[in-house]
Amino acid sequence: MPVEARDLTHTYNVDSPFESTALDKVSFSIADGEFVGIIGHTGSGKSTLIQHLNGLLKPTGGTVIVDGLDLMAKETDKKEVRRRIGLVFQYPEYQLFEETVFQDIAFGPKNLGLDKEEIERRVRDACKLVDLDCDQVGEKSPFELSGGQKRRVAIAGVLAMEPGILILDEPTAGLDPYGRDSILNLVRLWHERGKTILMVSHSMDDVARLADRILVMNHGRLEMQGTPDEIFSQEARLRSIGLDVPAVTTLAGELNRLGFDLPPHIHTMEDMERALASALGGRPAAKKTEEATAHA
Amino acid sequence: MEIIRASDVWYEYVNPDETGEMAVRGVSLSVRRGEWLSIIGHNGSGKSTLVKLLNGLYVPKRGSVTVDGIDTQDEERIWEVRQKVGMIFQNPDNQIVATVVEEDVAFGLENLGVEPAQIQPRVQKALEAVDMTRFATVAPHMLSGGQKQRVAIAGVLAMRPDVMLMDEPTAMLDPSGRREVMDTVERLHKEEGMTVVLITHFMEEALRGDRVIVMEKGKAVMEGKPREVFTQVEELKNIGLDVPPMTELAHRLRADGFPIAGEPMTVKEMVEELCRLKQGI
């Protein structure tokens, strides 16, 4: 399901002294099955942007088109759009409310009017994706779980709606490395099912590792868009707008200035390991790739 | 000289299932004046509970915690303890109470009953220390996350604590906000001699400190200089933790058969080591 933003503009508090433009003519299109990372400093408009994509916020100018449905058109059924787009907010664990984990995950599918068997199937499938044992935790209260587990339950609730497009707003904020990897892993699994992913992140390493394409927001405008290679090769520009590049990219730049002839576009640990192995003596580290993916 | 001492501290929740937090099981540690101690560990390892024990929000079930010689169990002196140990939390929005930056920084001082004539200079000095003077009269909601967090730090500084206890202060910030806050902490530590206890998930932040303690299942399982702790890559990975990116790279290159000497942990050190290796070929 393609997503398209056309001149998307959002001005808060129009015609008041507090008027501020959070989105300024943002246009992009995202193809089916793409994994798109959205980066930008705090207040750059990322969260405002994603809240437009499923019609939670109404643009003050321009429009969003999801799978051919124009969100600004009167006849568009907004509910239908929300069914297709799953939105995982920041700190989604604060939105858990049901008595049991099972009921919490089942809440969305139930509202879709699905029958009991289908609901059960979806809850179990979602549990499996987020690596929770449904039989073990299904009857527990979500509030008995650890922070990382709560977040996975909340995400499972969105996955159980089986949205074609999954949008996540900083899904790993505040998690330890293990919790972070398990969230990123489930996002990757969901993507492998051919779903479209939009992920807002402050971690350049995560975006470099996972995204096919990156949108860079700055002061409400779409400052850059391109593949990780295109984006992270512009270190100075990224720094000037409060962002960063992965540490290995900085290292690659330094080394090349000193005459190491490393190939361009090194953004992940695996890239760097391979590049150095050949620069330092041609001992290839090809065998490591699999292990590296597992780590990711 | 030590400012905080925890001796065989135990803390257990009555019903751990309900809180989801792990207990602290027999932790002993000491924080020296002027030191920067970082505490790392995964979620549920007991770090946050330990932090709450260090400034007397919790009192130990067994063992004791003293701050500048005052036992946190001493109810009469608990406010002294809290004043000596200033806390910075994860979410900047939860720590800002006033509608103007300088009023927010003054909030703690007013509560302490500081003379009005003294409040203004102390607020100014605190704002200078975090480089936020030019925002003194701005509304906090106009600030970025990193700036808000620096205001929160100023609010703590104005109260002149002996220790700054920070519980994942950069978890919600973007890369520039993170850098801003950590640079501020580092400057306060180096130039003003501020004692810092930092809980973090970002290993690069722990690298900046003097000492690291690794928590696991309520116990302190590793302790040492950042260089000593982070080079134990396998042990850290086994308990679900990361190592700083350059340490990870060094570890991988070594596994590939390259003789990486020393323990490069920063980009600069890695560049030097790789240049040395390359010349050796």
PDB file of C-alpha atoms in Angstrom, chain A:
ATOM      1  CA  MET A   1       0.000   0.000   0.000  1.00  0.00           C
ATOM      2  CA  PRO A   2       1.680   3.176  -1.097  1.00  0.00           C
ATOM      3  CA  VAL A   3       1.621   6.264   1.110  1.00  0.00           C
ATOM      4  CA  GLU A   4       1.973   9.677  -0.401  1.00  0.00           C
ATOM      5  CA  ALA A   5       2.212  13.123   1.162  1.00  0.00           C
ATOM      6  CA  ARG A   6       1.604  16.099  -1.102  1.00  0.00           C
ATOM      7  CA  ASP A   7       2.616  19.547   0.117  1.00  0.00           C
ATOM      8  CA  LEU A   8       1.601  18.438   3.579  1.00  0.00           C
ATOM      9  CA  THR A   9       1.440  21.490   5.823  1.00  0.00           C
ATOM     10  CA  HIS A  10       0.361  21.845   9.404  1.00  0.00           C
ATOM     11  CA  THR A  11       0.201  25.104  11.276  1.00  0.00           C
ATOM     12  CA  TYR A  12      -0.687  24.993  14.945  1.00  0.00           C
ATOM     13  CA  ASN A  13      -2.819  27.815  16.408  1.00  0.00           C
ATOM     14  CA  VAL A  14      -3.532  29.562  13.105  1.00  0.00           C
ATOM     15  CA  ASP A  15      -4.191  33.304  13.404  1.00  0.00           C
ATOM     16  CA  SER A  16      -3.094  33.434  17.024  1.00  0.00           C
ATOM     17  CA  PRO A  17       0.101  34.842  18.540  1.00  0.00           C
ATOM     18  CA  PHE A  18       1.216  31.227  19.046  1.00  0.00           C
ATOM     19  CA  GLU A  19       0.967  30.347  15.372  1.00  0.00           C
ATOM     20  CA  SER A  20       3.734  27.946  14.434  1.00  0.00           C
ATOM     21  CA  THR A  21       4.290  25.848  11.373  1.00  0.00           C
ATOM     22  CA  ALA A  22       5.112  22.287  12.339  1.00  0.00           C
ATOM     23  CA  LEU A  23       5.058  20.919   8.798  1.00  0.00           C
ATOM     24  CA  ASP A  24       5.927  22.980   5.778  1.00  0.00           C
ATOM     25  CA  LYS A  25       5.011  21.567   2.364  1.00  0.00           C
ATOM     26  CA  VAL A  26       6.298  18.081   2.948  1.00  0.00           C
ATOM     27  CA  SER A  27       6.050  15.791  -0.070  1.00  0.00           C
ATOM     28  CA  PHE A  28       7.228  12.218  -0.413  1.00  0.00           C
ATOM     29  CA  SER A  29       5.942   8.868  -1.474  1.00  0.00           C
ATOM     30  CA  ILE A  30       6.570   5.484   0.009  1.00  0.00           C
ATOM     31  CA  ALA A  31       6.220   2.303  -2.015  1.00  0.00           C
ATOM     32  CA  ASP A  32       4.760  -0.988  -0.905  1.00  0.00           C
ATOM     33  CA  GLY A  33       7.045  -3.038   1.286  1.00  0.00           C
ATOM     34  CA  GLU A  34       9.579  -0.277   1.859  1.00  0.00           C
ATOM     35  CA  PHE A  35      11.320   0.226   5.195  1.00  0.00           C
ATOM     36  CA  VAL A  36      11.629   3.961   5.728  1.00  0.00           C
ATOM     37  CA  GLY A  37      13.460   5.560   8.639  1.00  0.00           C
ATOM     38  CA  ILE A  38      12.491   9.062   9.756  1.00  0.00           C
ATOM     39  CA  ILE A  39      15.145  11.053  11.590  1.00  0.00           C
ATOM     40  CA  GLY A  40      15.298  14.635  12.792  1.00  0.00           C
ATOM     41  CA  HIS A  41      15.997  16.539  16.001  1.00  0.00           C
ATOM     42  CA  THR A  42      13.353  16.937  18.692  1.00  0.00           C
ATOM     43  CA  GLY A  43      10.702  19.329  17.451  1.00  0.00           C
ATOM     44  CA  SER A  44      11.597  18.859  13.790  1.00  0.00           C
ATOM     45  CA  GLY A  45       8.081  17.684  12.971  1.00  0.00           C
ATOM     46  CA  LYS A  46       8.505  13.895  12.922  1.00  0.00           C
ATOM     47  CA  SER A  47       5.687  13.102  15.330  1.00  0.00           C
ATOM     48  CA  THR A  48       3.374  15.671  13.755  1.00  0.00           C
ATOM     49  CA  LEU A  49       4.131  14.092  10.403  1.00  0.00           C
ATOM     50  CA  ILE A  50       3.224  10.545  11.350  1.00  0.00           C
ATOM     51  CA  GLN A  51       0.038  11.615  13.073  1.00  0.00           C
ATOM     52  CA  HIS A  52      -1.131  12.906   9.711  1.00  0.00           C
ATOM     53  CA  LEU A  53      -0.534   9.638   7.968  1.00  0.00           C
ATOM     54  CA  ASN A  54      -3.489   7.910   9.572  1.00  0.00           C
ATOM     55  CA  GLY A  55      -5.655  10.972   9.863  1.00  0.00           C
ATOM     56  CA  LEU A  56      -5.209  11.686  13.575  1.00  0.00           C
ATOM     57  CA  LEU A  57      -4.267  15.234  12.656  1.00  0.00           C
ATOM     58  CA  LYS A  58      -5.838  17.090   9.780  1.00  0.00           C
ATOM     59  CA  PRO A  59      -3.445  19.039   7.589  1.00  0.00           C
ATOM     60  CA  THR A  60      -3.927  22.771   7.259  1.00  0.00           C
ATOM     61  CA  GLY A  61      -2.641  22.433   3.699  1.00  0.00           C
ATOM     62  CA  GLY A  62      -1.873  19.664   1.232  1.00  0.00           C
ATOM     63  CA  THR A  63      -2.985  16.096   1.693  1.00  0.00           C
ATOM     64  CA  VAL A  64      -2.054  12.491   2.390  1.00  0.00           C
ATOM     65  CA  ILE A  65      -3.028   9.657   0.097  1.00  0.00           C
ATOM     66  CA  VAL A  66      -2.975   6.134   1.479  1.00  0.00           C
ATOM     67  CA  ASP A  67      -3.489   3.351  -0.989  1.00  0.00           C
ATOM     68  CA  GLY A  68      -5.424   5.683  -3.276  1.00  0.00           C
ATOM     69  CA  LEU A  69      -7.579   7.059  -0.468  1.00  0.00           C
ATOM     70  CA  ASP A  70      -7.258  10.831  -0.177  1.00  0.00           C
ATOM     71  CA  LEU A  71      -7.459  11.722   3.519  1.00  0.00           C
ATOM     72  CA  MET A  72      -8.722  15.215   2.722  1.00  0.00           C
ATOM     73  CA  ALA A  73     -11.548  13.986   0.514  1.00  0.00           C
ATOM     74  CA  LYS A  74     -14.917  14.087   2.253  1.00  0.00           C
ATOM     75  CA  GLU A  75     -16.014  10.678   1.056  1.00  0.00           C
ATOM     76  CA  THR A  76     -12.902   8.914   2.401  1.00  0.00           C
ATOM     77  CA  ASP A  77     -13.663   6.549   5.248  1.00  0.00           C
ATOM     78  CA  LYS A  78     -11.026   7.478   7.864  1.00  0.00           C
ATOM     79  CA  LYS A  79     -11.699   4.274   9.749  1.00  0.00           C
ATOM     80  CA  GLU A  80     -10.694   2.295   6.691  1.00  0.00           C
ATOM     81  CA  VAL A  81      -7.400   4.202   6.544  1.00  0.00           C
ATOM     82  CA  ARG A  82      -6.724   3.562  10.237  1.00  0.00           C
ATOM     83  CA  ARG A  83      -7.369  -0.121   9.670  1.00  0.00           C
ATOM     84  CA  ARG A  84      -4.616  -0.167   7.072  1.00  0.00           C
ATOM     85  CA  ILE A  85      -2.123   1.873   9.069  1.00  0.00           C
ATOM     86  CA  GLY A  86      -1.010   0.704  12.498  1.00  0.00           C
ATOM     87  CA  LEU A  87       0.513   3.427  14.625  1.00  0.00           C
ATOM     88  CA  VAL A  88       2.725   2.625  17.590  1.00  0.00           C
ATOM     89  CA  PHE A  89       3.164   5.750  19.676  1.00  0.00           C
ATOM     90  CA  GLN A  90       6.121   6.648  21.843  1.00  0.00           C
ATOM     91  CA  TYR A  91       6.018   4.708  25.106  1.00  0.00           C
ATOM     92  CA  PRO A  92       3.038   2.620  23.930  1.00  0.00           C
ATOM     93  CA  GLU A  93       3.076   0.652  27.192  1.00  0.00           C
ATOM     94  CA  TYR A  94       1.258   3.551  28.843  1.00  0.00           C
ATOM     95  CA  GLN A  95      -1.739   2.670  26.731  1.00  0.00           C
ATOM     96  CA  LEU A  96      -2.258  -0.820  28.116  1.00  0.00           C
ATOM     97  CA  PHE A  97      -5.523  -1.015  29.993  1.00  0.00           C
ATOM     98  CA  GLU A  98      -7.123  -4.463  29.853  1.00  0.00           C
ATOM     99  CA  GLU A  99      -7.222  -7.020  32.638  1.00  0.00           C
ATOM    100  CA  THR A 100      -5.150  -9.599  30.843  1.00  0.00           C
ATOM    101  CA  VAL A 101      -2.459  -9.558  28.203  1.00  0.00           C
ATOM    102  CA  PHE A 102      -4.665 -11.639  25.907  1.00  0.00           C
ATOM    103  CA  GLN A 103      -7.591  -9.230  26.189  1.00  0.00           C
ATOM    104  CA  ASP A 104      -5.360  -6.248  25.609  1.00  0.00           C
ATOM    105  CA  ILE A 105      -3.962  -7.666  22.385  1.00  0.00           C
ATOM    106  CA  ALA A 106      -7.452  -8.854  21.338  1.00  0.00           C
ATOM    107  CA  PHE A 107      -9.024  -5.422  21.836  1.00  0.00           C
ATOM    108  CA  GLY A 108      -8.341  -4.137  18.329  1.00  0.00           C
ATOM    109  CA  PRO A 109      -9.322  -7.282  16.426  1.00  0.00           C
ATOM    110  CA  LYS A 110     -12.492  -7.501  18.547  1.00  0.00           C
ATOM    111  CA  ASN A 111     -13.429  -3.993  17.493  1.00  0.00           C
ATOM    112  CA  LEU A 112     -12.939  -5.030  13.896  1.00  0.00           C
ATOM    113  CA  GLY A 113     -15.839  -7.431  14.473  1.00  0.00           C
ATOM    114  CA  LEU A 114     -13.816 -10.581  13.805  1.00  0.00           C
ATOM    115  CA  ASP A 115     -15.024 -13.953  15.044  1.00  0.00           C
ATOM    116  CA  LYS A 116     -13.554 -15.699  18.070  1.00  0.00           C
ATOM    117  CA  GLU A 117     -11.306 -18.112  16.192  1.00  0.00           C
ATOM    118  CA  GLU A 118      -9.821 -15.377  14.049  1.00  0.00           C
ATOM    119  CA  ILE A 119      -9.213 -13.188  17.093  1.00  0.00           C
ATOM    120  CA  GLU A 120      -7.480 -16.058  18.859  1.00  0.00           C
ATOM    121  CA  ARG A 121      -5.363 -16.785  15.788  1.00  0.00           C
ATOM    122  CA  ARG A 122      -4.307 -13.146  15.501  1.00  0.00           C
ATOM    123  CA  VAL A 123      -3.473 -12.782  19.173  1.00  0.00           C
ATOM    124  CA  ARG A 124      -1.333 -15.912  19.069  1.00  0.00           C
ATOM    125  CA  ASP A 125       0.383 -14.824  15.896  1.00  0.00           C
ATOM    126  CA  ALA A 126       1.100 -11.365  17.339  1.00  0.00           C
ATOM    127  CA  CYS A 127       2.422 -12.904  20.553  1.00  0.00           C
ATOM    128  CA  LYS A 128       4.765 -15.082  18.562  1.00  0.00           C
ATOM    129  CA  LEU A 129       6.035 -12.094  16.583  1.00  0.00           C
ATOM    130  CA  VAL A 130       6.845 -10.124  19.714  1.00  0.00           C
ATOM    131  CA  ASP A 131       8.368 -13.205  21.317  1.00  0.00           C
ATOM    132  CA  LEU A 132       5.915 -13.612  24.182  1.00  0.00           C
ATOM    133  CA  ASP A 133       4.596 -17.010  25.169  1.00  0.00           C
ATOM    134  CA  CYS A 134       0.850 -16.555  24.874  1.00  0.00           C
ATOM    135  CA  ASP A 135       0.064 -19.547  27.126  1.00  0.00           C
ATOM    136  CA  GLN A 136       2.422 -18.312  29.767  1.00  0.00           C
ATOM    137  CA  VAL A 137       1.625 -14.592  29.919  1.00  0.00           C
ATOM    138  CA  GLY A 138      -1.783 -14.453  28.192  1.00  0.00           C
ATOM    139  CA  GLU A 139      -3.764 -14.603  31.412  1.00  0.00           C
ATOM    140  CA  LYS A 140      -1.466 -12.317  33.390  1.00  0.00           C
ATOM    141  CA  SER A 141      -2.239  -8.685  33.968  1.00  0.00           C
ATOM    142  CA  PRO A 142      -0.134  -6.567  31.591  1.00  0.00           C
ATOM    143  CA  PHE A 143       0.911  -4.527  34.615  1.00  0.00           C
ATOM    144  CA  GLU A 144       2.742  -7.494  36.090  1.00  0.00           C
ATOM    145  CA  LEU A 145       5.213  -7.510  33.218  1.00  0.00           C
ATOM    146  CA  SER A 146       8.571  -5.792  32.892  1.00  0.00           C
ATOM    147  CA  GLY A 147       8.870  -2.546  30.932  1.00  0.00           C
ATOM    148  CA  GLY A 148      10.236  -4.212  27.820  1.00  0.00           C
ATOM    149  CA  GLN A 149       7.547  -6.902  27.906  1.00  0.00           C
ATOM    150  CA  LYS A 150       4.787  -4.309  28.341  1.00  0.00           C
ATOM    151  CA  ARG A 151       6.013  -2.507  25.285  1.00  0.00           C
ATOM    152  CA  ARG A 152       5.968  -5.739  23.299  1.00  0.00           C
ATOM    153  CA  VAL A 153       2.378  -6.410  24.411  1.00  0.00           C
ATOM    154  CA  ALA A 154       1.377  -2.925  23.261  1.00  0.00           C
ATOM    155  CA  ILE A 155       3.013  -3.472  19.881  1.00  0.00           C
ATOM    156  CA  ALA A 156       1.371  -6.903  19.600  1.00  0.00           C
ATOM    157  CA  GLY A 157      -1.975  -5.139  19.999  1.00  0.00           C
ATOM    158  CA  VAL A 158      -1.219  -3.080  16.907  1.00  0.00           C
ATOM    159  CA  LEU A 159       0.129  -6.047  14.920  1.00  0.00           C
ATOM    160  CA  ALA A 160      -3.022  -8.054  15.692  1.00  0.00           C
ATOM    161  CA  MET A 161      -4.925  -5.535  13.572  1.00  0.00           C
ATOM    162  CA  GLU A 162      -2.682  -6.769  10.731  1.00  0.00           C
ATOM    163  CA  PRO A 163      -2.051  -3.345   9.258  1.00  0.00           C
ATOM    164  CA  GLY A 164      -0.350  -3.208   5.861  1.00  0.00           C
ATOM    165  CA  ILE A 165       1.625  -0.209   6.996  1.00  0.00           C
ATOM    166  CA  LEU A 166       3.240  -0.069  10.408  1.00  0.00           C
ATOM    167  CA  ILE A 167       4.395   3.264  11.795  1.00  0.00           C
ATOM    168  CA  LEU A 168       6.509   3.335  14.946  1.00  0.00           C
ATOM    169  CA  ASP A 169       7.508   6.460  16.861  1.00  0.00           C
ATOM    170  CA  GLU A 170      10.820   5.808  18.610  1.00  0.00           C
ATOM    171  CA  PRO A 171       9.969   2.237  19.522  1.00  0.00           C
ATOM    172  CA  THR A 172      13.236   1.585  21.359  1.00  0.00           C
ATOM    173  CA  ALA A 173      13.447   4.734  23.514  1.00  0.00           C
ATOM    174  CA  GLY A 174      14.401   3.910  27.085  1.00  0.00           C
ATOM    175  CA  LEU A 175      15.027   0.212  26.459  1.00  0.00           C
ATOM    176  CA  ASP A 176      18.202  -1.660  27.295  1.00  0.00           C
ATOM    177  CA  PRO A 177      20.205  -3.269  24.462  1.00  0.00           C
ATOM    178  CA  TYR A 178      18.385  -6.581  24.831  1.00  0.00           C
ATOM    179  CA  GLY A 179      14.938  -4.951  24.801  1.00  0.00           C
ATOM    180  CA  ARG A 180      15.972  -2.795  21.870  1.00  0.00           C
ATOM    181  CA  ASP A 181      17.157  -5.762  19.825  1.00  0.00           C
ATOM    182  CA  SER A 182      13.980  -7.709  20.486  1.00  0.00           C
ATOM    183  CA  ILE A 183      11.809  -4.785  19.303  1.00  0.00           C
ATOM    184  CA  LEU A 184      13.929  -4.215  16.207  1.00  0.00           C
ATOM    185  CA  ASN A 185      13.846  -7.898  15.484  1.00  0.00           C
ATOM    186  CA  LEU A 186      10.064  -8.029  15.506  1.00  0.00           C
ATOM    187  CA  VAL A 187       9.907  -4.976  13.250  1.00  0.00           C
ATOM    188  CA  ARG A 188      12.255  -6.770  10.871  1.00  0.00           C
ATOM    189  CA  LEU A 189      10.083  -9.926  10.948  1.00  0.00           C
ATOM    190  CA  TRP A 190       6.995  -7.856  10.185  1.00  0.00           C
ATOM    191  CA  HIS A 191       8.803  -6.191   7.301  1.00  0.00           C
ATOM    192  CA  GLU A 192       9.801  -9.591   5.946  1.00  0.00           C
ATOM    193  CA  ARG A 193       6.104 -10.358   5.576  1.00  0.00           C
ATOM    194  CA  GLY A 194       6.072  -7.713   2.875  1.00  0.00           C
ATOM    195  CA  LYS A 195       4.642  -4.958   5.075  1.00  0.00           C
ATOM    196  CA  THR A 196       5.557  -1.315   4.779  1.00  0.00           C
ATOM    197  CA  ILE A 197       7.405   0.155   7.770  1.00  0.00           C
ATOM    198  CA  LEU A 198       7.955   3.761   8.815  1.00  0.00           C
ATOM    199  CA  MET A 199      10.135   4.085  11.878  1.00  0.00           C
ATOM    200  CA  VAL A 200      10.980   7.308  13.670  1.00  0.00           C
ATOM    201  CA  SER A 201      14.286   6.928  15.489  1.00  0.00           C
ATOM    202  CA  HIS A 202      17.009   8.871  17.257  1.00  0.00           C
ATOM    203  CA  SER A 203      19.421   6.013  16.750  1.00  0.00           C
ATOM    204  CA  MET A 204      21.414   6.500  13.581  1.00  0.00           C
ATOM    205  CA  ASP A 205      22.849   3.006  13.983  1.00  0.00           C
ATOM    206  CA  ASP A 206      19.423   1.366  13.962  1.00  0.00           C
ATOM    207  CA  VAL A 207      18.282   3.376  10.962  1.00  0.00           C
ATOM    208  CA  ALA A 208      21.516   2.662   9.076  1.00  0.00           C
ATOM    209  CA  ARG A 209      21.111  -1.038   9.694  1.00  0.00           C
ATOM    210  CA  LEU A 210      17.447  -1.448   8.862  1.00  0.00           C
ATOM    211  CA  ALA A 211      16.056   1.223   6.570  1.00  0.00           C
ATOM    212  CA  ASP A 212      15.904   1.100   2.766  1.00  0.00           C
ATOM    213  CA  ARG A 213      15.387   4.807   2.671  1.00  0.00           C
ATOM    214  CA  ILE A 214      15.574   7.717   5.111  1.00  0.00           C
ATOM    215  CA  LEU A 215      13.528  10.885   5.428  1.00  0.00           C
ATOM    216  CA  VAL A 216      15.336  13.671   7.282  1.00  0.00           C
ATOM    217  CA  MET A 217      13.145  16.298   8.925  1.00  0.00           C
ATOM    218  CA  ASN A 218      14.376  19.722   9.980  1.00  0.00           C
ATOM    219  CA  HIS A 219      12.227  22.609  11.229  1.00  0.00           C
ATOM    220  CA  GLY A 220       9.088  21.139   9.709  1.00  0.00           C
ATOM    221  CA  ARG A 221      10.601  20.657   6.281  1.00  0.00           C
ATOM    222  CA  LEU A 222      11.765  17.527   4.566  1.00  0.00           C
ATOM    223  CA  GLU A 223      15.445  18.416   4.537  1.00  0.00           C
ATOM    224  CA  MET A 224      16.815  15.338   2.763  1.00  0.00           C
ATOM    225  CA  GLN A 225      15.629  11.976   1.567  1.00  0.00           C
ATOM    226  CA  GLY A 226      17.556   9.070   0.177  1.00  0.00           C
ATOM    227  CA  THR A 227      19.174   5.722   0.882  1.00  0.00           C
ATOM    228  CA  PRO A 228      21.290   5.362   4.030  1.00  0.00           C
ATOM    229  CA  ASP A 229      24.352   5.660   1.769  1.00  0.00           C
ATOM    230  CA  GLU A 230      23.170   8.952   0.351  1.00  0.00           C
ATOM    231  CA  ILE A 231      22.148  10.375   3.702  1.00  0.00           C
ATOM    232  CA  PHE A 232      25.053   9.286   5.907  1.00  0.00           C
ATOM    233  CA  SER A 233      27.658  10.423   3.397  1.00  0.00           C
ATOM    234  CA  GLN A 234      26.646  13.993   4.319  1.00  0.00           C
ATOM    235  CA  GLU A 235      28.076  14.032   7.820  1.00  0.00           C
ATOM    236  CA  ALA A 236      28.595  17.795   8.092  1.00  0.00           C
ATOM    237  CA  ARG A 237      25.095  18.601   6.944  1.00  0.00           C
ATOM    238  CA  LEU A 238      23.551  16.104   9.357  1.00  0.00           C
ATOM    239  CA  ARG A 239      25.565  17.519  12.251  1.00  0.00           C
ATOM    240  CA  SER A 240      24.481  21.045  11.382  1.00  0.00           C
ATOM    241  CA  ILE A 241      20.851  20.016  11.917  1.00  0.00           C
ATOM    242  CA  GLY A 242      21.464  18.295  15.236  1.00  0.00           C
ATOM    243  CA  LEU A 243      21.863  14.751  13.943  1.00  0.00           C
ATOM    244  CA  ASP A 244      24.733  12.361  13.768  1.00  0.00           C
ATOM    245  CA  VAL A 245      26.174   9.540  11.735  1.00  0.00           C
ATOM    246  CA  PRO A 246      26.992   6.055  13.053  1.00  0.00           C
ATOM    247  CA  ALA A 247      30.344   5.909  14.864  1.00  0.00           C
ATOM    248  CA  VAL A 248      31.799   3.589  12.215  1.00  0.00           C
ATOM    249  CA  THR A 249      30.970   6.164   9.515  1.00  0.00           C
ATOM    250  CA  THR A 250      32.948   8.794  11.422  1.00  0.00           C
ATOM    251  CA  LEU A 251      35.801   6.320  11.775  1.00  0.00           C
ATOM    252  CA  ALA A 252      35.735   5.543   8.035  1.00  0.00           C
ATOM    253  CA  GLY A 253      35.968   9.258   7.227  1.00  0.00           C
ATOM    254  CA  GLU A 254      38.930   9.758   9.562  1.00  0.00           C
ATOM    255  CA  LEU A 255      40.766   6.736   8.195  1.00  0.00           C
ATOM    256  CA  ASN A 256      40.252   7.791   4.601  1.00  0.00           C
ATOM    257  CA  ARG A 257      41.665  11.217   5.342  1.00  0.00           C
ATOM    258  CA  LEU A 258      44.780   9.401   6.541  1.00  0.00           C
ATOM    259  CA  GLY A 259      45.115   7.428   3.357  1.00  0.00           C
ATOM    260  CA  PHE A 260      43.256   4.209   4.122  1.00  0.00           C
ATOM    261  CA  ASP A 261      41.465   3.628   0.902  1.00  0.00           C
ATOM    262  CA  LEU A 262      38.213   2.306   2.380  1.00  0.00           C
ATOM    263  CA  PRO A 263      35.166   1.995   0.133  1.00  0.00           C
ATOM    264  CA  PRO A 264      32.471   4.643   0.540  1.00  0.00           C
ATOM    265  CA  HIS A 265      29.258   4.095   2.485  1.00  0.00           C
ATOM    266  CA  ILE A 266      30.327   2.326   5.630  1.00  0.00           C
ATOM    267  CA  HIS A 267      27.469   2.606   8.106  1.00  0.00           C
ATOM    268  CA  THR A 268      27.294  -0.649   9.982  1.00  0.00           C
ATOM    269  CA  MET A 269      29.703  -2.660  12.094  1.00  0.00           C
ATOM    270  CA  GLU A 270      29.620  -5.422   9.473  1.00  0.00           C
ATOM    271  CA  ASP A 271      30.525  -2.995   6.657  1.00  0.00           C
ATOM    272  CA  MET A 272      33.454  -1.715   8.678  1.00  0.00           C
ATOM    273  CA  GLU A 273      34.696  -5.135   9.663  1.00  0.00           C
ATOM    274  CA  ARG A 274      34.719  -6.293   6.043  1.00  0.00           C
ATOM    275  CA  ALA A 275      36.317  -3.099   4.754  1.00  0.00           C
ATOM    276  CA  LEU A 276      39.102  -3.198   7.320  1.00  0.00           C
ATOM    277  CA  ALA A 277      39.703  -6.883   6.821  1.00  0.00           C
ATOM    278  CA  SER A 278      40.477  -6.270   3.186  1.00  0.00           C
ATOM    279  CA  ALA A 279      42.363  -3.009   3.793  1.00  0.00           C
ATOM    280  CA  LEU A 280      44.608  -4.576   6.413  1.00  0.00           C
ATOM    281  CA  GLY A 281      45.551  -7.752   4.678  1.00  0.00           C
ATOM    282  CA  GLY A 282      42.755  -9.288   2.749  1.00  0.00           C
ATOM    283  CA  ARG A 283      41.623 -11.701   5.425  1.00  0.00           C
ATOM    284  CA  PRO A 284      37.940 -11.727   4.564  1.00  0.00           C
ATOM    285  CA  ALA A 285      35.390 -11.937   7.325  1.00  0.00           C
ATOM    286  CA  ALA A 286      32.572 -13.251   5.188  1.00  0.00           C
ATOM    287  CA  LYS A 287      31.639 -15.971   7.648  1.00  0.00           C
ATOM    288  CA  LYS A 288      30.604 -13.352  10.164  1.00  0.00           C
ATOM    289  CA  THR A 289      27.694 -11.986   8.185  1.00  0.00           C
ATOM    290  CA  GLU A 290      25.192 -14.502   9.486  1.00  0.00           C
ATOM    291  CA  GLU A 291      26.139 -13.967  13.076  1.00  0.00           C
ATOM    292  CA  ALA A 292      25.997 -10.241  12.535  1.00  0.00           C
ATOM    293  CA  THR A 293      22.461 -10.434  11.205  1.00  0.00           C
ATOM    294  CA  ALA A 294      21.433 -12.459  14.206  1.00  0.00           C
ATOM    295  CA  HIS A 295      22.860  -9.744  16.432  1.00  0.00           C
ATOM    296  CA  ALA A 296      20.882  -7.115  14.548  1.00  0.00           C
TER     297      ALA A 296
END
